[in-house]
PDB file of C-alpha atoms in Angstrom:
ATOM      1  CA  MET T 629       0.209  -0.140   0.057  1.00  0.00           C
ATOM      2  CA  THR T 630       0.764   3.210  -1.361  1.00  0.00           C
ATOM      3  CA  ALA T 631       1.540   5.459   1.873  1.00  0.00           C
ATOM      4  CA  PRO T 632      -0.568   8.757   1.480  1.00  0.00           C
ATOM      5  CA  LYS T 633       1.791  12.268  -0.130  1.00  0.00           C
ATOM      6  CA  SER T 634       3.027  14.480   2.431  1.00  0.00           C
ATOM      7  CA  PRO T 635       0.538  17.622   2.458  1.00  0.00           C
ATOM      8  CA  ASP T 636       3.755  19.407   2.201  1.00  0.00           C
ATOM      9  CA  GLU T 637       4.785  17.856  -0.676  1.00  0.00           C
ATOM     10  CA  PRO T 638       5.944  18.594  -4.639  1.00  0.00           C
ATOM     11  CA  VAL T 639       3.170  18.483  -7.144  1.00  0.00           C
ATOM     12  CA  SER T 640       4.274  18.084 -11.008  1.00  0.00           C
ATOM     13  CA  PHE T 641       3.532  21.011 -12.927  1.00  0.00           C
ATOM     14  CA  GLU T 642       0.929  18.527 -14.794  1.00  0.00           C
ATOM     15  CA  GLU T 643      -0.414  16.827 -11.830  1.00  0.00           C
ATOM     16  CA  ALA T 644      -1.031  21.221 -10.498  1.00  0.00           C
ATOM     17  CA  GLN T 645      -3.100  21.662 -14.121  1.00  0.00           C
ATOM     18  CA  ARG T 646      -5.352  19.016 -13.563  1.00  0.00           C
ATOM     19  CA  ILE T 647      -6.241  20.661 -10.184  1.00  0.00           C
ATOM     20  CA  ILE T 648      -6.444  23.862 -11.352  1.00  0.00           C
ATOM     21  CA  GLY T 649      -8.312  22.486 -14.218  1.00  0.00           C
ATOM     22  CA  SER T 650      -7.133  25.031 -16.039  1.00  0.00           C
ATOM     23  CA  LYS T 651      -5.219  25.006 -20.183  1.00  0.00           C
ATOM     24  CA  PRO T 652      -2.520  24.431 -20.855  1.00  0.00           C
ATOM     25  CA  GLY T 653      -0.360  26.987 -21.677  1.00  0.00           C
ATOM     26  CA  HIS T 654       0.455  28.234 -25.343  1.00  0.00           C
ATOM     27  CA  LEU T 655       2.515  30.513 -27.796  1.00  0.00           C
ATOM     28  CA  SER T 656       0.757  34.047 -27.134  1.00  0.00           C
ATOM     29  CA  ASN T 657       1.337  38.024 -28.035  1.00  0.00           C
ATOM     30  CA  PRO T 658       0.493  40.318 -25.687  1.00  0.00           C
ATOM     31  CA  ASP T 659      -2.054  43.135 -27.581  1.00  0.00           C
ATOM     32  CA  PRO T 660       0.594  46.043 -28.690  1.00  0.00           C
ATOM     33  CA  SER T 661      -1.968  48.185 -28.036  1.00  0.00           C
ATOM     34  CA  GLU T 662      -2.886  47.553 -24.518  1.00  0.00           C
ATOM     35  CA  VAL T 663       0.673  48.869 -23.660  1.00  0.00           C
ATOM     36  CA  VAL T 664       1.266  51.647 -25.677  1.00  0.00           C
ATOM     37  CA  PRO T 665      -1.477  54.275 -27.218  1.00  0.00           C
ATOM     38  CA  PRO T 666      -3.123  53.479 -30.312  1.00  0.00           C
ATOM     39  CA  GLU T 667      -1.398  56.799 -31.883  1.00  0.00           C
ATOM     40  CA  TYR T 668       1.881  54.959 -30.970  1.00  0.00           C
ATOM     41  CA  LEU T 669       1.977  52.116 -32.692  1.00  0.00           C
ATOM     42  CA  GLY T 670       3.502  51.342 -36.112  1.00  0.00           C
ATOM     43  CA  ARG T 671       2.526  52.373 -39.386  1.00  0.00           C
ATOM     44  CA  THR T 672       4.609  50.593 -41.960  1.00  0.00           C
ATOM     45  CA  ALA T 673       7.045  47.685 -41.864  1.00  0.00           C
ATOM     46  CA  GLU T 674       7.758  47.706 -45.710  1.00  0.00           C
ATOM     47  CA  ASP T 675      11.028  46.302 -47.444  1.00  0.00           C
ATOM     48  CA  ILE T 676      13.057  49.367 -49.957  1.00  0.00           C
ATOM     49  CA  ASP T 677      14.510  47.185 -53.379  1.00  0.00           C
ATOM     50  CA  LEU T 678      18.138  47.787 -53.929  1.00  0.00           C
ATOM     51  CA  ASP T 679      16.871  49.367 -57.424  1.00  0.00           C
ATOM     52  CA  GLU T 680      15.810  51.831 -55.454  1.00  0.00           C
ATOM     53  CA  LEU T 681      18.263  52.788 -53.560  1.00  0.00           C
ATOM     54  CA  ALA T 682      20.888  52.798 -56.197  1.00  0.00           C
ATOM     55  CA  ALA T 683      19.540  56.093 -57.727  1.00  0.00           C
ATOM     56  CA  LEU T 684      20.934  57.794 -54.407  1.00  0.00           C
ATOM     57  CA  ASP T 685      24.023  58.964 -53.223  1.00  0.00           C
ATOM     58  CA  ASP T 686      26.081  56.342 -51.258  1.00  0.00           C
ATOM     59  CA  GLY T 687      28.743  59.007 -49.733  1.00  0.00           C
ATOM     60  CA  GLY T 688      29.970  59.300 -46.230  1.00  0.00           C
ATOM     61  CA  LEU T 689      26.774  61.660 -44.790  1.00  0.00           C
ATOM     62  CA  GLU T 690      27.593  64.180 -42.044  1.00  0.00           C
ATOM     63  CA  GLY T 691      25.942  64.299 -38.762  1.00  0.00           C
ATOM     64  CA  TYR T 692      24.400  66.871 -36.915  1.00  0.00           C
ATOM     65  CA  ARG T 693      25.422  68.826 -33.033  1.00  0.00           C
ATOM     66  CA  PRO T 694      23.154  70.718 -31.278  1.00  0.00           C
ATOM     67  CA  ASP T 695      25.231  74.537 -31.534  1.00  0.00           C
ATOM     68  CA  ASP T 696      25.121  74.178 -26.959  1.00  0.00           C
ATOM     69  CA  ALA T 697      26.244  70.133 -27.037  1.00  0.00           C
ATOM     70  CA  PRO T 698      30.046  69.554 -26.003  1.00  0.00           C
ATOM     71  CA  MET T 699      31.719  67.240 -28.078  1.00  0.00           C
ATOM     72  CA  THR T 700      33.669  64.513 -25.566  1.00  0.00           C
ATOM     73  CA  ALA T 701      36.064  62.465 -27.453  1.00  0.00           C
ATOM     74  CA  VAL T 702      36.858  59.430 -24.089  1.00  0.00           C
ATOM     75  CA  PRO T 703      33.516  59.077 -22.184  1.00  0.00           C
ATOM     76  CA  ASN T 704      33.018  59.529 -18.674  1.00  0.00           C
ATOM     77  CA  PHE T 705      32.272  56.260 -17.267  1.00  0.00           C
ATOM     78  CA  GLY T 706      31.272  54.337 -14.246  1.00  0.00           C
ATOM     79  CA  ALA T 707      33.731  51.455 -12.075  1.00  0.00           C
ATOM     80  CA  PHE T 708      32.726  47.476 -13.176  1.00  0.00           C
ATOM     81  CA  ASP T 709      33.603  44.316 -11.719  1.00  0.00           C
ATOM     82  CA  GLU T 710      33.799  42.514 -14.251  1.00  0.00           C
ATOM     83  CA  ASP T 711      32.950  39.108 -13.515  1.00  0.00           C
ATOM     84  CA  GLN T 712      35.113  36.145 -12.564  1.00  0.00           C
ATOM     85  CA  VAL T 713      35.695  32.588 -13.654  1.00  0.00           C
ATOM     86  CA  SER T 714      35.734  30.662  -9.988  1.00  0.00           C
ATOM     87  CA  GLU T 715      36.381  27.335  -9.113  1.00  0.00           C
ATOM     88  CA  HIS T 716      33.302  24.685  -6.936  1.00  0.00           C
ATOM     89  CA  THR T 717      33.427  21.594  -5.425  1.00  0.00           C
ATOM     90  CA  ILE T 718      30.100  20.084  -6.052  1.00  0.00           C
ATOM     91  CA  ALA T 719      28.430  16.234  -5.581  1.00  0.00           C
ATOM     92  CA  GLY T 720      32.345  14.809  -5.076  1.00  0.00           C
ATOM     93  CA  ARG T 721      33.244  17.252  -8.321  1.00  0.00           C
ATOM     94  CA  GLN T 722      35.573  20.339  -9.775  1.00  0.00           C
ATOM     95  CA  TRP T 723      33.608  22.351 -11.054  1.00  0.00           C
ATOM     96  CA  LYS T 724      34.550  25.586 -12.903  1.00  0.00           C
ATOM     97  CA  ILE T 725      32.215  28.269 -13.655  1.00  0.00           C
ATOM     98  CA  ASN T 726      32.287  30.018 -16.148  1.00  0.00           C
ATOM     99  CA  PRO T 727      30.132  33.594 -17.273  1.00  0.00           C
ATOM    100  CA  LEU T 728      28.815  34.128 -20.893  1.00  0.00           C
ATOM    101  CA  PHE T 729      31.159  34.027 -23.601  1.00  0.00           C
ATOM    102  CA  SER T 730      32.998  37.356 -24.593  1.00  0.00           C
ATOM    103  CA  PHE T 731      36.751  38.220 -26.135  1.00  0.00           C
ATOM    104  CA  PRO T 732      39.038  37.497 -23.153  1.00  0.00           C
ATOM    105  CA  PRO T 733      40.085  40.022 -22.225  1.00  0.00           C
ATOM    106  CA  GLU T 734      36.436  42.304 -21.126  1.00  0.00           C
ATOM    107  CA  GLU T 735      37.190  45.983 -22.221  1.00  0.00           C
ATOM    108  CA  ARG T 736      33.937  46.998 -22.562  1.00  0.00           C
ATOM    109  CA  GLN T 737      32.648  50.226 -19.669  1.00  0.00           C
ATOM    110  CA  LEU T 738      29.825  51.400 -18.217  1.00  0.00           C
ATOM    111  CA  LEU T 739      28.494  54.765 -20.015  1.00  0.00           C
ATOM    112  CA  THR T 740      27.062  56.942 -17.970  1.00  0.00           C
ATOM    113  CA  ASP T 741      28.536  60.114 -19.603  1.00  0.00           C
ATOM    114  CA  ARG T 742      26.247  62.198 -21.720  1.00  0.00           C
ATOM    115  CA  SER T 743      27.461  64.447 -23.535  1.00  0.00           C
ATOM    116  CA  PHE T 744      28.108  64.124 -27.613  1.00  0.00           C
ATOM    117  CA  PRO T 745      27.923  61.786 -29.492  1.00  0.00           C
ATOM    118  CA  TRP T 746      27.943  59.586 -26.889  1.00  0.00           C
ATOM    119  CA  ARG T 747      24.859  59.821 -25.791  1.00  0.00           C
ATOM    120  CA  CYS T 748      22.561  59.317 -29.600  1.00  0.00           C
ATOM    121  CA  ALA T 749      23.267  55.169 -29.044  1.00  0.00           C
ATOM    122  CA  GLY T 750      20.255  53.141 -27.262  1.00  0.00           C
ATOM    123  CA  LEU T 751      17.938  50.760 -25.764  1.00  0.00           C
ATOM    124  CA  LEU T 752      15.706  49.030 -28.427  1.00  0.00           C
ATOM    125  CA  THR T 753      12.958  47.207 -26.779  1.00  0.00           C
ATOM    126  CA  ASN T 754       9.713  46.330 -29.420  1.00  0.00           C
ATOM    127  CA  SER T 755       6.455  44.380 -29.127  1.00  0.00           C
ATOM    128  CA  ASP T 756       8.041  40.965 -29.720  1.00  0.00           C
ATOM    129  CA  GLY T 757       9.303  40.633 -26.404  1.00  0.00           C
ATOM    130  CA  LYS T 758      13.108  41.305 -27.660  1.00  0.00           C
ATOM    131  CA  ALA T 759      15.852  44.199 -27.168  1.00  0.00           C
ATOM    132  CA  GLY T 760      18.627  45.902 -28.288  1.00  0.00           C
ATOM    133  CA  SER T 761      19.757  48.402 -29.417  1.00  0.00           C
ATOM    134  CA  GLY T 762      19.646  50.535 -31.962  1.00  0.00           C
ATOM    135  CA  VAL T 763      21.860  55.045 -32.675  1.00  0.00           C
ATOM    136  CA  LEU T 764      19.910  57.936 -33.621  1.00  0.00           C
ATOM    137  CA  ILE T 765      21.451  59.351 -37.193  1.00  0.00           C
ATOM    138  CA  GLY T 766      19.151  61.264 -38.380  1.00  0.00           C
ATOM    139  CA  GLY T 767      16.479  64.109 -36.748  1.00  0.00           C
ATOM    140  CA  ARG T 768      13.910  61.722 -36.365  1.00  0.00           C
ATOM    141  CA  VAL T 769      15.735  58.635 -38.823  1.00  0.00           C
ATOM    142  CA  LEU T 770      16.956  55.650 -36.181  1.00  0.00           C
ATOM    143  CA  LEU T 771      19.713  53.289 -37.691  1.00  0.00           C
ATOM    144  CA  THR T 772      19.255  49.298 -35.550  1.00  0.00           C
ATOM    145  CA  ALA T 773      19.244  45.643 -37.425  1.00  0.00           C
ATOM    146  CA  ARG T 774      16.837  43.892 -39.456  1.00  0.00           C
ATOM    147  CA  HIS T 775      16.929  41.202 -37.660  1.00  0.00           C
ATOM    148  CA  LEU T 776      14.845  43.316 -34.403  1.00  0.00           C
ATOM    149  CA  ARG T 777      12.113  44.682 -36.231  1.00  0.00           C
ATOM    150  CA  PRO T 778       9.119  42.906 -34.402  1.00  0.00           C
ATOM    151  CA  ASP T 779       7.616  40.150 -37.610  1.00  0.00           C
ATOM    152  CA  ARG T 780       5.496  38.365 -35.803  1.00  0.00           C
ATOM    153  CA  SER T 781       3.644  41.560 -34.407  1.00  0.00           C
ATOM    154  CA  ILE T 782       3.302  42.789 -37.992  1.00  0.00           C
ATOM    155  CA  SER T 783       2.717  39.429 -39.001  1.00  0.00           C
ATOM    156  CA  GLN T 784      -1.123  39.796 -36.080  1.00  0.00           C
ATOM    157  CA  GLY T 785      -1.346  43.611 -37.575  1.00  0.00           C
ATOM    158  CA  SER T 786      -0.851  45.595 -34.503  1.00  0.00           C
ATOM    159  CA  TRP T 787       3.032  46.609 -32.742  1.00  0.00           C
ATOM    160  CA  TRP T 788       5.850  49.086 -31.820  1.00  0.00           C
ATOM    161  CA  VAL T 789       9.399  50.369 -31.947  1.00  0.00           C
ATOM    162  CA  LYS T 790      10.318  52.408 -28.948  1.00  0.00           C
ATOM    163  CA  PHE T 791      13.598  53.718 -28.666  1.00  0.00           C
ATOM    164  CA  VAL T 792      15.212  55.129 -25.616  1.00  0.00           C
ATOM    165  CA  PRO T 793      19.518  57.870 -26.362  1.00  0.00           C
ATOM    166  CA  HIS T 794      21.414  56.769 -23.370  1.00  0.00           C
ATOM    167  CA  GLY T 795      18.864  54.986 -21.656  1.00  0.00           C
ATOM    168  CA  PHE T 796      19.963  54.255 -18.129  1.00  0.00           C
ATOM    169  CA  ASP T 797      17.822  52.425 -16.241  1.00  0.00           C
ATOM    170  CA  GLY T 798      14.058  52.763 -16.754  1.00  0.00           C
ATOM    171  CA  THR T 799      15.320  56.427 -16.740  1.00  0.00           C
ATOM    172  CA  GLU T 800      14.789  58.311 -19.641  1.00  0.00           C
ATOM    173  CA  PRO T 801      17.224  61.791 -19.781  1.00  0.00           C
ATOM    174  CA  PHE T 802      16.772  62.985 -23.562  1.00  0.00           C
ATOM    175  CA  GLY T 803      13.089  61.238 -24.377  1.00  0.00           C
ATOM    176  CA  ALA T 804      12.160  58.404 -25.850  1.00  0.00           C
ATOM    177  CA  SER T 805       9.585  58.155 -29.136  1.00  0.00           C
ATOM    178  CA  PHE T 806       8.425  55.083 -30.558  1.00  0.00           C
ATOM    179  CA  VAL T 807       8.780  54.256 -33.802  1.00  0.00           C
ATOM    180  CA  SER T 808       5.850  55.123 -37.490  1.00  0.00           C
ATOM    181  CA  ASP T 809       7.256  53.270 -39.740  1.00  0.00           C
ATOM    182  CA  LEU T 810      10.300  51.239 -39.811  1.00  0.00           C
ATOM    183  CA  ARG T 811      12.187  50.018 -44.164  1.00  0.00           C
ATOM    184  CA  ARG T 812      14.576  47.446 -44.752  1.00  0.00           C
ATOM    185  CA  PRO T 813      16.293  46.584 -47.454  1.00  0.00           C
ATOM    186  CA  THR T 814      14.557  43.568 -50.345  1.00  0.00           C
ATOM    187  CA  PRO T 815      17.363  40.857 -49.218  1.00  0.00           C
ATOM    188  CA  SER T 816      17.961  39.167 -46.449  1.00  0.00           C
ATOM    189  CA  GLY T 817      20.958  37.036 -44.415  1.00  0.00           C
ATOM    190  CA  PRO T 818      23.843  38.683 -42.901  1.00  0.00           C
ATOM    191  CA  HIS T 819      25.449  41.405 -44.936  1.00  0.00           C
ATOM    192  CA  PHE T 820      22.020  42.575 -45.937  1.00  0.00           C
ATOM    193  CA  ASP T 821      21.891  43.265 -41.096  1.00  0.00           C
ATOM    194  CA  MET T 822      20.222  46.970 -41.014  1.00  0.00           C
ATOM    195  CA  MET T 823      16.691  48.981 -40.512  1.00  0.00           C
ATOM    196  CA  VAL T 824      15.733  52.344 -40.624  1.00  0.00           C
ATOM    197  CA  GLY T 825      12.653  54.158 -38.295  1.00  0.00           C
ATOM    198  CA  ARG T 826      10.652  57.134 -38.889  1.00  0.00           C
ATOM    199  CA  LEU T 827      10.867  57.808 -35.233  1.00  0.00           C
ATOM    200  CA  TYR T 828       7.048  60.537 -33.834  1.00  0.00           C
ATOM    201  CA  GLN T 829       9.817  62.241 -31.995  1.00  0.00           C
ATOM    202  CA  PRO T 830      12.956  64.146 -33.285  1.00  0.00           C
ATOM    203  CA  LEU T 831      15.119  62.998 -31.364  1.00  0.00           C
ATOM    204  CA  GLY T 832      17.464  63.679 -33.225  1.00  0.00           C
ATOM    205  CA  ALA T 833      16.684  67.354 -34.363  1.00  0.00           C
ATOM    206  CA  ASN T 834      16.901  67.966 -30.098  1.00  0.00           C
ATOM    207  CA  ILE T 835      20.743  65.738 -29.402  1.00  0.00           C
ATOM    208  CA  GLY T 836      22.335  66.093 -32.294  1.00  0.00           C
ATOM    209  CA  PHE T 837      22.827  62.615 -34.837  1.00  0.00           C
ATOM    210  CA  PHE T 838      26.198  60.633 -35.733  1.00  0.00           C
ATOM    211  CA  GLY T 839      26.661  61.145 -40.037  1.00  0.00           C
ATOM    212  CA  VAL T 840      27.153  58.161 -41.649  1.00  0.00           C
ATOM    213  CA  GLN T 841      30.172  56.359 -43.721  1.00  0.00           C
ATOM    214  CA  GLU T 842      30.554  52.771 -45.487  1.00  0.00           C
ATOM    215  CA  TRP T 843      33.961  50.913 -44.503  1.00  0.00           C
ATOM    216  CA  ASP T 844      37.164  51.093 -45.993  1.00  0.00           C
ATOM    217  CA  ASP T 845      39.160  48.396 -46.576  1.00  0.00           C
ATOM    218  CA  GLY T 846      42.284  50.497 -45.642  1.00  0.00           C
ATOM    219  CA  TRP T 847      40.581  51.319 -42.601  1.00  0.00           C
ATOM    220  CA  ASP T 848      41.171  47.408 -41.362  1.00  0.00           C
ATOM    221  CA  GLY T 849      43.188  46.592 -38.743  1.00  0.00           C
ATOM    222  CA  ARG T 850      43.259  49.825 -37.444  1.00  0.00           C
ATOM    223  CA  PRO T 851      41.683  50.497 -33.815  1.00  0.00           C
ATOM    224  CA  HIS T 852      39.468  53.760 -33.617  1.00  0.00           C
ATOM    225  CA  PHE T 853      37.095  52.604 -33.932  1.00  0.00           C
ATOM    226  CA  ALA T 854      34.192  51.759 -30.453  1.00  0.00           C
ATOM    227  CA  THR T 855      30.420  50.321 -29.279  1.00  0.00           C
ATOM    228  CA  ILE T 856      28.014  51.324 -28.155  1.00  0.00           C
ATOM    229  CA  GLY T 857      24.754  49.448 -26.938  1.00  0.00           C
ATOM    230  CA  TYR T 858      23.022  47.159 -23.802  1.00  0.00           C
ATOM    231  CA  PRO T 859      24.263  43.930 -23.976  1.00  0.00           C
ATOM    232  CA  GLY T 860      21.739  41.343 -22.513  1.00  0.00           C
ATOM    233  CA  GLN T 861      25.117  39.726 -20.108  1.00  0.00           C
ATOM    234  CA  PHE T 862      24.914  43.178 -18.096  1.00  0.00           C
ATOM    235  CA  GLY T 863      20.754  43.725 -17.194  1.00  0.00           C
ATOM    236  CA  GLY T 864      20.456  45.172 -20.765  1.00  0.00           C
ATOM    237  CA  ALA T 865      19.350  48.352 -19.032  1.00  0.00           C
ATOM    238  CA  ARG T 866      22.822  50.507 -18.579  1.00  0.00           C
ATOM    239  CA  PRO T 867      24.383  51.592 -21.635  1.00  0.00           C
ATOM    240  CA  PHE T 868      27.996  50.090 -22.256  1.00  0.00           C
ATOM    241  CA  PHE T 869      31.229  51.820 -24.311  1.00  0.00           C
ATOM    242  CA  GLN T 870      34.285  49.534 -26.064  1.00  0.00           C
ATOM    243  CA  SER T 871      37.042  51.699 -27.790  1.00  0.00           C
ATOM    244  CA  SER T 872      40.540  51.472 -29.502  1.00  0.00           C
ATOM    245  CA  CYS T 873      37.917  47.923 -31.739  1.00  0.00           C
ATOM    246  CA  SER T 874      39.727  47.170 -34.334  1.00  0.00           C
ATOM    247  CA  GLY T 875      38.210  45.388 -37.775  1.00  0.00           C
ATOM    248  CA  LYS T 876      38.879  44.275 -41.255  1.00  0.00           C
ATOM    249  CA  GLU T 877      36.775  44.270 -44.336  1.00  0.00           C
ATOM    250  CA  PHE T 878      34.798  40.098 -44.808  1.00  0.00           C
ATOM    251  CA  ASP T 879      32.779  40.259 -47.873  1.00  0.00           C
ATOM    252  CA  THR T 880      30.625  42.433 -49.932  1.00  0.00           C
ATOM    253  CA  GLU T 881      27.532  41.509 -51.660  1.00  0.00           C
ATOM    254  CA  LYS T 882      24.913  43.562 -53.892  1.00  0.00           C
ATOM    255  CA  ASP T 883      27.010  46.842 -52.183  1.00  0.00           C
ATOM    256  CA  ALA T 884      26.402  45.508 -48.358  1.00  0.00           C
ATOM    257  CA  THR T 885      29.318  44.989 -46.872  1.00  0.00           C
ATOM    258  CA  LEU T 886      30.789  42.679 -43.598  1.00  0.00           C
ATOM    259  CA  VAL T 887      33.133  43.703 -41.642  1.00  0.00           C
ATOM    260  CA  THR T 888      35.341  41.558 -39.059  1.00  0.00           C
ATOM    261  CA  THR T 889      36.127  43.388 -34.961  1.00  0.00           C
ATOM    262  CA  LYS T 890      36.887  41.272 -32.349  1.00  0.00           C
ATOM    263  CA  ALA T 891      35.235  43.704 -30.118  1.00  0.00           C
ATOM    264  CA  ASP T 892      33.266  42.460 -26.509  1.00  0.00           C
ATOM    265  CA  LEU T 893      30.128  42.149 -28.457  1.00  0.00           C
ATOM    266  CA  THR T 894      26.796  39.911 -26.962  1.00  0.00           C
ATOM    267  CA  LYS T 895      22.947  39.938 -27.564  1.00  0.00           C
ATOM    268  CA  GLY T 896      21.859  43.257 -26.377  1.00  0.00           C
ATOM    269  CA  ASN T 897      24.573  44.675 -28.825  1.00  0.00           C
ATOM    270  CA  SER T 898      23.250  43.908 -31.950  1.00  0.00           C
ATOM    271  CA  GLY T 899      21.493  47.068 -33.956  1.00  0.00           C
ATOM    272  CA  GLY T 900      24.065  49.389 -32.268  1.00  0.00           C
ATOM    273  CA  PRO T 901      26.804  51.156 -34.175  1.00  0.00           C
ATOM    274  CA  PHE T 902      30.550  50.640 -34.872  1.00  0.00           C
ATOM    275  CA  TRP T 903      31.353  53.452 -35.251  1.00  0.00           C
ATOM    276  CA  THR T 904      34.945  55.758 -35.500  1.00  0.00           C
ATOM    277  CA  PHE T 905      35.594  60.230 -35.670  1.00  0.00           C
ATOM    278  CA  ILE T 906      36.168  61.217 -39.638  1.00  0.00           C
ATOM    279  CA  ARG T 907      37.912  64.396 -40.436  1.00  0.00           C
ATOM    280  CA  THR T 908      36.230  66.062 -42.478  1.00  0.00           C
ATOM    281  CA  SER T 909      37.892  67.996 -46.247  1.00  0.00           C
ATOM    282  CA  SER T 910      37.949  71.714 -42.954  1.00  0.00           C
ATOM    283  CA  GLY T 911      39.862  69.855 -40.614  1.00  0.00           C
ATOM    284  CA  SER T 912      36.861  69.213 -38.219  1.00  0.00           C
ATOM    285  CA  LEU T 913      35.757  65.809 -36.350  1.00  0.00           C
ATOM    286  CA  ASP T 914      32.877  64.108 -37.903  1.00  0.00           C
ATOM    287  CA  PRO T 915      30.896  61.168 -35.872  1.00  0.00           C
ATOM    288  CA  ARG T 916      29.992  58.924 -37.765  1.00  0.00           C
ATOM    289  CA  VAL T 917      29.015  55.086 -37.623  1.00  0.00           C
ATOM    290  CA  VAL T 918      30.167  52.378 -39.865  1.00  0.00           C
ATOM    291  CA  GLY T 919      29.076  49.599 -39.319  1.00  0.00           C
ATOM    292  CA  VAL T 920      25.588  48.390 -37.321  1.00  0.00           C
ATOM    293  CA  VAL T 921      26.242  45.674 -34.808  1.00  0.00           C
ATOM    294  CA  ALA T 922      25.086  42.292 -36.465  1.00  0.00           C
ATOM    295  CA  SER T 923      26.339  38.821 -35.700  1.00  0.00           C
ATOM    296  CA  GLU T 924      28.384  36.646 -34.467  1.00  0.00           C
ATOM    297  CA  ALA T 925      29.793  33.833 -36.884  1.00  0.00           C
ATOM    298  CA  THR T 926      32.650  31.717 -37.078  1.00  0.00           C
ATOM    299  CA  ALA T 927      34.574  32.592 -40.013  1.00  0.00           C
ATOM    300  CA  ASP T 928      37.328  30.767 -41.895  1.00  0.00           C
ATOM    301  CA  GLY T 929      38.357  28.838 -38.633  1.00  0.00           C
ATOM    302  CA  GLU T 930      37.602  31.688 -36.545  1.00  0.00           C
ATOM    303  CA  ARG T 931      35.110  33.235 -33.770  1.00  0.00           C
ATOM    304  CA  VAL T 932      33.927  36.370 -34.964  1.00  0.00           C
ATOM    305  CA  ASN T 933      30.837  39.043 -34.282  1.00  0.00           C
ATOM    306  CA  LEU T 934      30.006  40.808 -37.390  1.00  0.00           C
ATOM    307  CA  ILE T 935      28.807  43.970 -38.600  1.00  0.00           C
ATOM    308  CA  ALA T 936      26.875  44.866 -40.671  1.00  0.00           C
ATOM    309  CA  SER T 937      27.665  47.987 -43.466  1.00  0.00           C
ATOM    310  CA  GLY T 938      29.071  49.337 -47.092  1.00  0.00           C
ATOM    311  CA  ASP T 939      27.326  51.493 -49.704  1.00  0.00           C
ATOM    312  CA  LEU T 940      23.856  50.314 -48.726  1.00  0.00           C
ATOM    313  CA  MET T 941      23.798  51.683 -45.269  1.00  0.00           C
ATOM    314  CA  GLU T 942      25.077  55.049 -47.119  1.00  0.00           C
ATOM    315  CA  ARG T 943      21.791  54.626 -49.625  1.00  0.00           C
ATOM    316  CA  LEU T 944      19.299  53.859 -46.804  1.00  0.00           C
ATOM    317  CA  THR T 945      20.164  56.769 -44.578  1.00  0.00           C
ATOM    318  CA  ASN T 946      20.363  58.625 -47.506  1.00  0.00           C
ATOM    319  CA  TRP T 947      16.152  57.467 -48.221  1.00  0.00           C
ATOM    320  CA  ALA T 948      15.587  57.540 -44.277  1.00  0.00           C
ATOM    321  CA  ARG T 949      16.803  61.596 -44.336  1.00  0.00           C
ATOM    322  CA  THR T 950      14.952  62.779 -47.219  1.00  0.00           C
ATOM    323  CA  ASN T 951      10.943  60.573 -46.649  1.00  0.00           C
ATOM    324  CA  TRP T 952      11.484  60.967 -43.117  1.00  0.00           C
ATOM    325  CA  PRO T 953      12.649  65.383 -42.659  1.00  0.00           C
ATOM    326  CA  VAL T 954      11.892  66.815 -39.278  1.00  0.00           C
TER     327      VAL T 954
END
């Protein structure tokens, strides 16, 4: 005879479901209209044919810095305690406990500086529950990664994307805006992992925005580049940056160029800028995005992170600035 179960004994979730009489859970998507005012829901999300972009100029595009905005090359940063590898004896065996992988040594730093252009990158969230990074490249234009498009919500007819420049622990020091429209290049694949969005609020006109410049293979190996993003590895609510990064041109397809880098980039950095200061013909410095943080891959037997760049990024920016003025 089986002894009766103790009243303090745990039960399986299947048994609890039977006792409660509830229905089994299923894949669902929150109704965006329940959390976002209807006037800020997305309107259009379309592809742009490469032939349409080919008619646009592909030269470097300058950014914008408000007259009263100081510019900083090396930003202030906060204290950050890197996760340490530790060893523990568990069940009689020695185990090495290691956080998520990045290229050692970890060189990202917590970004606390709010000066230009560091404040122009920010946190991106959407109605599919995805989170990543983005950057202002126009008065009301956002640049991010194509794979952060809320495809499931769009297919269901109601979606939203929100951008918070320099969002920090839930605060919005420079405001925030939902996205009204999204555009991405027609081809798919890692080369084309870029997307532009029209912001309801012209954040860039208020706080400034980056210029855009395609990658030049003459820059290969130069440690003159930086990243800004919201890595989930560190909670995803604070911006982190890494400077003195380098890249190398990897492959080009239909005017879209992949650049490899060993900058420390993990999930949540996607969509953020890979950028540098460009010395213009007038001698001034213009911060410009030279690529969008896209994905990681094993290339030629080596693990690398991929940056999406090329003429296509310049033309996409040109299209967005022209069609979505302030």
